[in-house]
Amino acid sequence: MVNIKGSTVVVTGGQRGLGKAIVDEFLARGASKVYATARSPKLGDDPRVVSIPLDVTDANSVAALAQAAPDATIVVNNAGTLGDPSLLSSDIEDIRAVFETNYFGPLRVAQAFAPILARNGGGALVDIHSVLSWVSGAGSYGDSKAALWSSTNSLRIELRDQRTLVTGVHLGYTDTDMVKDVDAEKNDPKDVARQIVDGIEVDATEVLADDLTRHFKSALSGPVEALQLRVGSRP
Ligand SMILES: NC(=O)c1ccc[n+]([C@@H]2O[C@H](COP(=O)([O-])OP(=O)(O)OC[C@H]3O[C@@H](n4cnc5c(N)ncnc54)[C@H](OP(=O)(O)O)[C@@H]3O)[C@@H](O)[C@H]2O)c1
C-alpha cells in the first residue's frame, strides 16, 4: 500500500501538460514534496515543489536527478514526445530519437530510482503509456509506447521483491500542447491525473483513463485489423 499523504514524488516533464496536472493532484492529495522536472525549469512559488532540470535522453542528467532526489517514494515517468506518423518515410535516426525519449528515457529513470525506491520502502513507479501502445498507425510514437508498455510489465516483475508498485497508464487524446492541433474530444488532464493517483492508492497495476482506451484494451483479443485509428492519429 503506497501512501500519497506525506509522499515525495518525482514527475518527469512535471511543469506543463499532463505532468503539471499530476503534480497538482499529488499536492492536493497530501504529498509533502514534488520534484517537477523540465529541460529548462522555471521556479515556482509553492515551497513543496522542487523545480529541477531533466533531459531523459541524457544519462548524466538522469543520474543528477536521482542524486538530488534520494527521498523519492513515487516516480512518475510522464515525459514524452511525438514523431512522424509514417515509419516508411521516417529517417531511422528520427525514429531512434523518439525511442530515446519515450522508451530509453523512462528506463534510465527506472534504473536510477529503483535502489532509491527500495531504500525508501518500495513506493511506486508509474509509466505513462498511451492507447497507442495497442493501436497502430502512429509511427515511431506508437512503437515506442508499445515498447514502454512491455518494459513496464517486465519492471513490475523485477521490482516485485523490493515491493515497488508498478503502474502503467493508458490514455487517449488529452488536452495538452501535444495534441493542440488535433480536433477531437479530449480528456481533461486533471481528470487523468486524478485517476492516476486513485490507481496508486489502490495498488492498481493499470489505469485506463477513458472509454477509447478501455475499448481498445478489450479489443486486444480480436483481429489485429481492428486495432487502428485513422492513420495520422497520435494520442
Ligand atoms: N496529450 C495526449 O493526448 C496524450 C495521449 C496519450 C499519452 N500521452 C502521454 O502523456 C505524457 C505527457 O504528455 P503531454 O500530453 O503532457 O505532452 P506535452 O504537453 O507535449 O508535454 C510533454 C512533456 O514531456 C517533457 N519532455 C519531452 N521531451 C523530454 C525530454 N527529452 N526530457 C525530459 N522531458 C521531456 C516536456 O518537458 P519540457 O518542459 O522540458 O518540454 C513536457 O513536460 C507523454 O508521455 C505522452 O506521450 C499524451
mmCIF file of C-alpha atoms and ligand atoms in Angstrom:
data_model
loop_
_atom_site.group_PDB
_atom_site.id
_atom_site.type_symbol
_atom_site.label_atom_id
_atom_site.label_comp_id
_atom_site.label_asym_id
_atom_site.label_seq_id
_atom_site.Cartn_x
_atom_site.Cartn_y
_atom_site.Cartn_z
ATOM 1 C CA MET A 1 0.000 0.000 0.000
ATOM 2 C CA VAL A 2 1.556 3.298 -1.139
ATOM 3 C CA ASN A 3 0.822 6.384 0.941
ATOM 4 C CA ILE A 4 0.085 9.525 -1.053
ATOM 5 C CA LYS A 5 -0.125 11.645 2.084
ATOM 6 C CA GLY A 6 3.400 12.559 3.094
ATOM 7 C CA SER A 7 4.911 11.107 -0.093
ATOM 8 C CA THR A 8 7.823 12.550 -2.036
ATOM 9 C CA VAL A 9 7.120 12.390 -5.753
ATOM 10 C CA VAL A 10 9.205 12.814 -8.898
ATOM 11 C CA VAL A 11 7.276 13.788 -12.042
ATOM 12 C CA THR A 12 9.288 13.958 -15.260
ATOM 13 C CA GLY A 13 8.012 16.722 -17.516
ATOM 14 C CA GLY A 14 6.101 18.000 -14.484
ATOM 15 C CA GLN A 15 5.995 21.678 -15.393
ATOM 16 C CA ARG A 16 3.400 21.592 -18.169
ATOM 17 C CA GLY A 17 0.707 19.468 -19.782
ATOM 18 C CA LEU A 18 -0.345 16.232 -18.106
ATOM 19 C CA GLY A 19 2.760 16.281 -15.892
ATOM 20 C CA LYS A 20 1.748 19.604 -14.316
ATOM 21 C CA ALA A 21 -1.748 18.216 -13.638
ATOM 22 C CA ILE A 22 -0.173 15.165 -11.974
ATOM 23 C CA VAL A 23 2.000 17.412 -9.780
ATOM 24 C CA ASP A 24 -1.046 19.457 -8.733
ATOM 25 C CA GLU A 25 -3.076 16.326 -7.965
ATOM 26 C CA PHE A 26 -0.364 14.849 -5.717
ATOM 27 C CA LEU A 27 -0.074 18.127 -3.831
ATOM 28 C CA ALA A 28 -3.858 18.369 -3.398
ATOM 29 C CA ARG A 29 -3.895 14.812 -2.021
ATOM 30 C CA GLY A 30 -1.227 15.473 0.626
ATOM 31 C CA ALA A 31 2.196 14.821 -0.939
ATOM 32 C CA SER A 32 4.896 16.594 1.085
ATOM 33 C CA LYS A 33 7.231 17.338 -1.777
ATOM 34 C CA VAL A 34 7.196 17.020 -5.575
ATOM 35 C CA TYR A 35 10.241 17.222 -7.819
ATOM 36 C CA ALA A 36 8.865 18.670 -11.074
ATOM 37 C CA THR A 37 11.308 18.457 -13.961
ATOM 38 C CA ALA A 38 11.687 20.373 -17.218
ATOM 39 C CA ARG A 39 14.525 20.732 -19.686
ATOM 40 C CA SER A 40 14.523 24.473 -18.917
ATOM 41 C CA PRO A 41 12.981 24.527 -15.443
ATOM 42 C CA LYS A 42 11.128 27.548 -14.090
ATOM 43 C CA LEU A 43 10.986 28.490 -10.439
ATOM 44 C CA GLY A 44 7.504 28.354 -8.931
ATOM 45 C CA ASP A 45 6.178 29.841 -5.732
ATOM 46 C CA ASP A 46 4.974 26.654 -3.974
ATOM 47 C CA PRO A 47 7.639 25.638 -1.434
ATOM 48 C CA ARG A 48 6.565 21.982 -1.761
ATOM 49 C CA VAL A 49 7.622 21.922 -5.433
ATOM 50 C CA VAL A 50 11.294 21.450 -6.293
ATOM 51 C CA SER A 51 11.938 22.686 -9.811
ATOM 52 C CA ILE A 52 14.741 20.660 -11.309
ATOM 53 C CA PRO A 53 16.316 20.151 -14.758
ATOM 54 C CA LEU A 54 15.997 16.859 -16.602
ATOM 55 C CA ASP A 55 16.561 15.650 -20.119
ATOM 56 C CA VAL A 56 15.642 11.956 -20.113
ATOM 57 C CA THR A 57 17.791 11.343 -23.183
ATOM 58 C CA ASP A 58 20.923 12.289 -21.211
ATOM 59 C CA ALA A 59 22.222 9.661 -18.754
ATOM 60 C CA ASN A 60 24.142 12.277 -16.725
ATOM 61 C CA SER A 61 21.001 14.377 -16.360
ATOM 62 C CA VAL A 62 19.050 11.355 -15.060
ATOM 63 C CA ALA A 63 21.883 10.491 -12.643
ATOM 64 C CA ALA A 64 21.912 14.072 -11.333
ATOM 65 C CA LEU A 65 18.151 13.934 -10.751
ATOM 66 C CA ALA A 66 18.492 10.692 -8.787
ATOM 67 C CA GLN A 67 21.262 12.227 -6.698
ATOM 68 C CA ALA A 68 19.108 15.274 -5.969
ATOM 69 C CA ALA A 69 16.017 13.224 -5.018
ATOM 70 C CA PRO A 70 17.167 10.470 -2.605
ATOM 71 C CA ASP A 71 13.899 10.810 -0.655
ATOM 72 C CA ALA A 72 11.610 9.850 -3.588
ATOM 73 C CA THR A 73 8.837 7.384 -2.779
ATOM 74 C CA ILE A 74 6.845 7.717 -6.034
ATOM 75 C CA VAL A 75 8.330 8.242 -9.508
ATOM 76 C CA VAL A 76 6.156 9.173 -12.484
ATOM 77 C CA ASN A 77 7.653 8.724 -15.936
ATOM 78 C CA ASN A 78 5.491 11.262 -17.748
ATOM 79 C CA ALA A 79 7.898 12.927 -20.228
ATOM 80 C CA GLY A 80 7.164 12.006 -23.819
ATOM 81 C CA THR A 81 7.361 13.217 -27.392
ATOM 82 C CA LEU A 82 5.729 12.672 -30.772
ATOM 83 C CA GLY A 83 7.360 11.537 -34.010
ATOM 84 C CA ASP A 84 6.444 11.378 -37.667
ATOM 85 C CA PRO A 85 3.350 9.174 -38.186
ATOM 86 C CA SER A 86 4.940 7.330 -41.132
ATOM 87 C CA LEU A 87 7.503 4.616 -40.431
ATOM 88 C CA LEU A 88 8.394 4.138 -44.100
ATOM 89 C CA SER A 89 9.254 7.759 -44.795
ATOM 90 C CA SER A 90 10.976 8.471 -41.456
ATOM 91 C CA ASP A 91 14.713 8.678 -41.078
ATOM 92 C CA ILE A 92 15.861 5.877 -38.751
ATOM 93 C CA GLU A 93 17.710 8.442 -36.622
ATOM 94 C CA ASP A 94 14.445 10.336 -36.067
ATOM 95 C CA ILE A 95 12.737 7.111 -35.003
ATOM 96 C CA ARG A 96 15.661 6.391 -32.674
ATOM 97 C CA ALA A 97 15.259 9.872 -31.137
ATOM 98 C CA VAL A 98 11.613 9.159 -30.279
ATOM 99 C CA PHE A 99 12.695 5.931 -28.580
ATOM 100 C CA GLU A 100 15.395 7.845 -26.662
ATOM 101 C CA THR A 101 12.687 9.973 -25.046
ATOM 102 C CA ASN A 102 9.746 7.576 -24.813
ATOM 103 C CA TYR A 103 11.459 4.237 -24.133
ATOM 104 C CA PHE A 104 15.110 4.595 -23.051
ATOM 105 C CA GLY A 105 14.324 7.748 -21.053
ATOM 106 C CA PRO A 106 11.799 6.121 -18.707
ATOM 107 C CA LEU A 107 14.007 3.044 -18.463
ATOM 108 C CA ARG A 108 17.000 5.200 -17.445
ATOM 109 C CA VAL A 109 14.818 6.847 -14.801
ATOM 110 C CA ALA A 110 13.594 3.443 -13.570
ATOM 111 C CA GLN A 111 17.169 2.126 -13.305
ATOM 112 C CA ALA A 112 18.316 5.226 -11.430
ATOM 113 C CA PHE A 113 15.398 5.273 -8.979
ATOM 114 C CA ALA A 114 14.910 1.533 -8.317
ATOM 115 C CA PRO A 115 17.505 1.491 -5.499
ATOM 116 C CA ILE A 116 16.122 4.735 -4.069
ATOM 117 C CA LEU A 117 12.568 3.362 -4.002
ATOM 118 C CA ALA A 118 13.887 0.168 -2.375
ATOM 119 C CA ARG A 119 15.657 2.147 0.356
ATOM 120 C CA ASN A 120 12.501 4.183 0.946
ATOM 121 C CA GLY A 121 10.253 1.160 1.469
ATOM 122 C CA GLY A 122 9.205 0.173 -2.079
ATOM 123 C CA GLY A 123 6.960 3.006 -3.203
ATOM 124 C CA ALA A 124 5.658 3.239 -6.757
ATOM 125 C CA LEU A 125 6.895 3.598 -10.316
ATOM 126 C CA VAL A 126 4.303 4.950 -12.775
ATOM 127 C CA ASP A 127 4.811 4.877 -16.548
ATOM 128 C CA ILE A 128 2.603 6.978 -18.818
ATOM 129 C CA HIS A 129 1.863 4.942 -21.935
ATOM 130 C CA SER A 130 -0.904 5.688 -24.458
ATOM 131 C CA VAL A 131 -3.844 3.977 -26.115
ATOM 132 C CA LEU A 132 -1.323 3.825 -28.977
ATOM 133 C CA SER A 133 0.649 1.174 -27.086
ATOM 134 C CA TRP A 134 -2.098 -1.056 -28.543
ATOM 135 C CA VAL A 135 -3.352 0.806 -31.618
ATOM 136 C CA SER A 136 -1.436 1.018 -34.881
ATOM 137 C CA GLY A 137 -0.921 3.850 -37.353
ATOM 138 C CA ALA A 138 1.095 6.333 -35.299
ATOM 139 C CA GLY A 139 4.626 5.509 -36.483
ATOM 140 C CA SER A 140 7.510 5.673 -34.034
ATOM 141 C CA TYR A 141 5.349 7.163 -31.267
ATOM 142 C CA GLY A 142 3.105 4.075 -31.142
ATOM 143 C CA ASP A 143 6.099 1.747 -31.476
ATOM 144 C CA SER A 144 7.863 3.453 -28.580
ATOM 145 C CA LYS A 145 4.744 3.360 -26.386
ATOM 146 C CA ALA A 146 4.296 -0.361 -27.143
ATOM 147 C CA ALA A 147 7.910 -0.934 -26.099
ATOM 148 C CA LEU A 148 7.381 1.142 -22.952
ATOM 149 C CA TRP A 149 4.280 -0.908 -22.087
ATOM 150 C CA SER A 150 6.334 -4.086 -22.353
ATOM 151 C CA SER A 151 9.143 -2.577 -20.287
ATOM 152 C CA THR A 152 6.708 -1.522 -17.552
ATOM 153 C CA ASN A 153 5.369 -5.063 -17.332
ATOM 154 C CA SER A 154 8.865 -6.545 -17.101
ATOM 155 C CA LEU A 155 9.925 -4.000 -14.486
ATOM 156 C CA ARG A 156 6.887 -4.989 -12.406
ATOM 157 C CA ILE A 157 8.380 -8.483 -12.165
ATOM 158 C CA GLU A 158 11.914 -7.217 -11.489
ATOM 159 C CA LEU A 159 10.730 -4.809 -8.774
ATOM 160 C CA ARG A 160 8.364 -7.231 -7.051
ATOM 161 C CA ASP A 161 10.845 -8.390 -4.421
ATOM 162 C CA GLN A 162 11.510 -4.821 -3.293
ATOM 163 C CA ARG A 163 7.723 -4.262 -3.057
ATOM 164 C CA THR A 164 7.575 -1.429 -5.597
ATOM 165 C CA LEU A 165 4.134 -0.960 -7.151
ATOM 166 C CA VAL A 166 4.497 -0.582 -10.937
ATOM 167 C CA THR A 167 1.546 1.115 -12.624
ATOM 168 C CA GLY A 168 1.056 1.579 -16.365
ATOM 169 C CA VAL A 169 -1.256 4.358 -17.526
ATOM 170 C CA HIS A 170 -3.045 4.308 -20.891
ATOM 171 C CA LEU A 171 -4.959 7.292 -22.260
ATOM 172 C CA GLY A 172 -6.341 8.719 -25.471
ATOM 173 C CA TYR A 173 -6.420 12.358 -26.587
ATOM 174 C CA THR A 174 -5.822 14.641 -23.621
ATOM 175 C CA ASP A 175 -5.941 18.406 -23.741
ATOM 176 C CA THR A 176 -2.248 19.438 -23.745
ATOM 177 C CA ASP A 177 0.216 21.021 -26.167
ATOM 178 C CA MET A 178 0.974 17.564 -27.587
ATOM 179 C CA VAL A 179 -2.373 17.388 -29.396
ATOM 180 C CA LYS A 180 -3.275 21.081 -29.577
ATOM 181 C CA ASP A 181 -3.759 20.857 -33.352
ATOM 182 C CA VAL A 182 -5.995 17.789 -33.172
ATOM 183 C CA ASP A 183 -9.696 18.488 -33.466
ATOM 184 C CA ALA A 184 -11.181 15.719 -31.332
ATOM 185 C CA GLU A 185 -12.820 15.131 -27.994
ATOM 186 C CA LYS A 186 -10.092 15.247 -25.370
ATOM 187 C CA ASN A 187 -9.682 14.222 -21.737
ATOM 188 C CA ASP A 188 -9.177 16.889 -19.120
ATOM 189 C CA PRO A 189 -5.611 16.369 -17.822
ATOM 190 C CA LYS A 190 -6.908 16.975 -14.282
ATOM 191 C CA ASP A 191 -9.286 14.026 -14.630
ATOM 192 C CA VAL A 192 -6.492 11.768 -15.918
ATOM 193 C CA ALA A 193 -4.234 12.887 -13.037
ATOM 194 C CA ARG A 194 -6.985 12.122 -10.508
ATOM 195 C CA GLN A 195 -7.391 8.612 -11.936
ATOM 196 C CA ILE A 196 -3.632 8.036 -11.751
ATOM 197 C CA VAL A 197 -3.439 8.948 -8.053
ATOM 198 C CA ASP A 198 -6.641 6.961 -7.372
ATOM 199 C CA GLY A 199 -4.947 3.979 -9.046
ATOM 200 C CA ILE A 200 -1.781 4.233 -6.957
ATOM 201 C CA GLU A 201 -3.889 4.438 -3.795
ATOM 202 C CA VAL A 202 -5.476 1.056 -4.518
ATOM 203 C CA ASP A 203 -2.296 -0.631 -5.817
ATOM 204 C CA ALA A 204 -3.615 -0.720 -9.405
ATOM 205 C CA THR A 205 -1.164 -2.133 -11.927
ATOM 206 C CA GLU A 206 -3.033 -0.478 -14.800
ATOM 207 C CA VAL A 207 -5.016 2.744 -15.211
ATOM 208 C CA LEU A 208 -7.246 3.053 -18.299
ATOM 209 C CA ALA A 209 -8.254 6.697 -18.385
ATOM 210 C CA ASP A 210 -11.098 6.825 -20.917
ATOM 211 C CA ASP A 211 -13.628 4.855 -22.973
ATOM 212 C CA LEU A 212 -11.426 4.804 -26.101
ATOM 213 C CA THR A 213 -8.630 3.189 -24.130
ATOM 214 C CA ARG A 214 -10.966 0.704 -22.447
ATOM 215 C CA HIS A 215 -12.412 -0.176 -25.879
ATOM 216 C CA PHE A 216 -9.005 -0.956 -27.371
ATOM 217 C CA LYS A 217 -7.834 -2.893 -24.310
ATOM 218 C CA SER A 218 -10.844 -5.159 -24.683
ATOM 219 C CA ALA A 219 -10.218 -5.456 -28.456
ATOM 220 C CA LEU A 220 -6.718 -6.891 -27.949
ATOM 221 C CA SER A 221 -8.061 -10.442 -28.132
ATOM 222 C CA GLY A 222 -9.717 -9.745 -31.504
ATOM 223 C CA PRO A 223 -8.287 -9.352 -35.032
ATOM 224 C CA VAL A 224 -5.280 -7.013 -35.359
ATOM 225 C CA GLU A 225 -7.074 -5.131 -38.161
ATOM 226 C CA ALA A 226 -9.452 -3.760 -35.511
ATOM 227 C CA LEU A 227 -6.548 -2.192 -33.628
ATOM 228 C CA GLN A 228 -6.215 1.012 -35.587
ATOM 229 C CA LEU A 229 -7.249 4.638 -35.543
ATOM 230 C CA ARG A 230 -7.175 6.629 -38.754
ATOM 231 C CA VAL A 231 -3.545 6.996 -39.972
ATOM 232 C CA GLY A 232 -2.002 10.127 -38.532
ATOM 233 C CA SER A 233 -3.847 9.998 -35.199
ATOM 234 C CA ARG A 234 -1.378 10.198 -32.387
ATOM 235 C CA PRO A 235 -2.851 10.314 -28.869
HETATM 236 N N1 LIG B 1 -1.838 14.557 -24.736
HETATM 237 C C1 LIG B 1 -2.251 13.377 -25.209
HETATM 238 O O1 LIG B 1 -3.212 13.297 -25.992
HETATM 239 C C2 LIG B 1 -1.578 12.111 -24.754
HETATM 240 C C3 LIG B 1 -2.205 10.881 -25.038
HETATM 241 C C4 LIG B 1 -1.598 9.697 -24.636
HETATM 242 C C5 LIG B 1 -0.417 9.727 -23.929
HETATM 243 N N2 LIG B 1 0.180 10.926 -23.671
HETATM 244 C C6 LIG B 1 1.444 10.907 -22.935
HETATM 245 O O2 LIG B 1 1.338 11.730 -21.790
HETATM 246 C C7 LIG B 1 2.640 12.203 -21.424
HETATM 247 C C8 LIG B 1 2.583 13.713 -21.222
HETATM 248 O O3 LIG B 1 2.299 14.302 -22.471
HETATM 249 P P1 LIG B 1 1.573 15.718 -22.643
HETATM 250 O O4 LIG B 1 0.312 15.461 -23.332
HETATM 251 O O5 LIG B 1 1.592 16.477 -21.382
HETATM 252 O O6 LIG B 1 2.592 16.338 -23.711
HETATM 253 P P2 LIG B 1 3.253 17.777 -23.860
HETATM 254 O O7 LIG B 1 2.273 18.819 -23.480
HETATM 255 O O8 LIG B 1 3.826 17.781 -25.236
HETATM 256 O O9 LIG B 1 4.418 17.727 -22.787
HETATM 257 C C9 LIG B 1 5.499 16.852 -22.968
HETATM 258 C C10 LIG B 1 6.247 16.778 -21.659
HETATM 259 O O10 LIG B 1 7.343 15.879 -21.817
HETATM 260 C C11 LIG B 1 8.533 16.554 -21.431
HETATM 261 N N3 LIG B 1 9.658 16.108 -22.267
HETATM 262 C C12 LIG B 1 9.669 15.931 -23.618
HETATM 263 N N4 LIG B 1 10.896 15.524 -24.017
HETATM 264 C C13 LIG B 1 11.657 15.443 -22.887
HETATM 265 C C14 LIG B 1 12.997 15.075 -22.640
HETATM 266 N N5 LIG B 1 13.847 14.707 -23.626
HETATM 267 N N6 LIG B 1 13.446 15.073 -21.363
HETATM 268 C C15 LIG B 1 12.630 15.427 -20.350
HETATM 269 N N7 LIG B 1 11.349 15.815 -20.514
HETATM 270 C C16 LIG B 1 10.869 15.807 -21.778
HETATM 271 C C17 LIG B 1 8.255 18.035 -21.635
HETATM 272 O O11 LIG B 1 9.103 18.760 -20.782
HETATM 273 P P3 LIG B 1 9.747 20.214 -21.178
HETATM 274 O O12 LIG B 1 9.018 21.169 -20.300
HETATM 275 O O13 LIG B 1 11.189 20.035 -20.851
HETATM 276 O O14 LIG B 1 9.492 20.439 -22.644
HETATM 277 C C18 LIG B 1 6.793 18.127 -21.239
HETATM 278 O O15 LIG B 1 6.647 18.278 -19.847
HETATM 279 C C19 LIG B 1 3.576 11.785 -22.563
HETATM 280 O O16 LIG B 1 4.257 10.601 -22.188
HETATM 281 C C20 LIG B 1 2.613 11.480 -23.708
HETATM 282 O O17 LIG B 1 3.156 10.586 -24.641
HETATM 283 C C21 LIG B 1 -0.384 12.116 -24.054
#
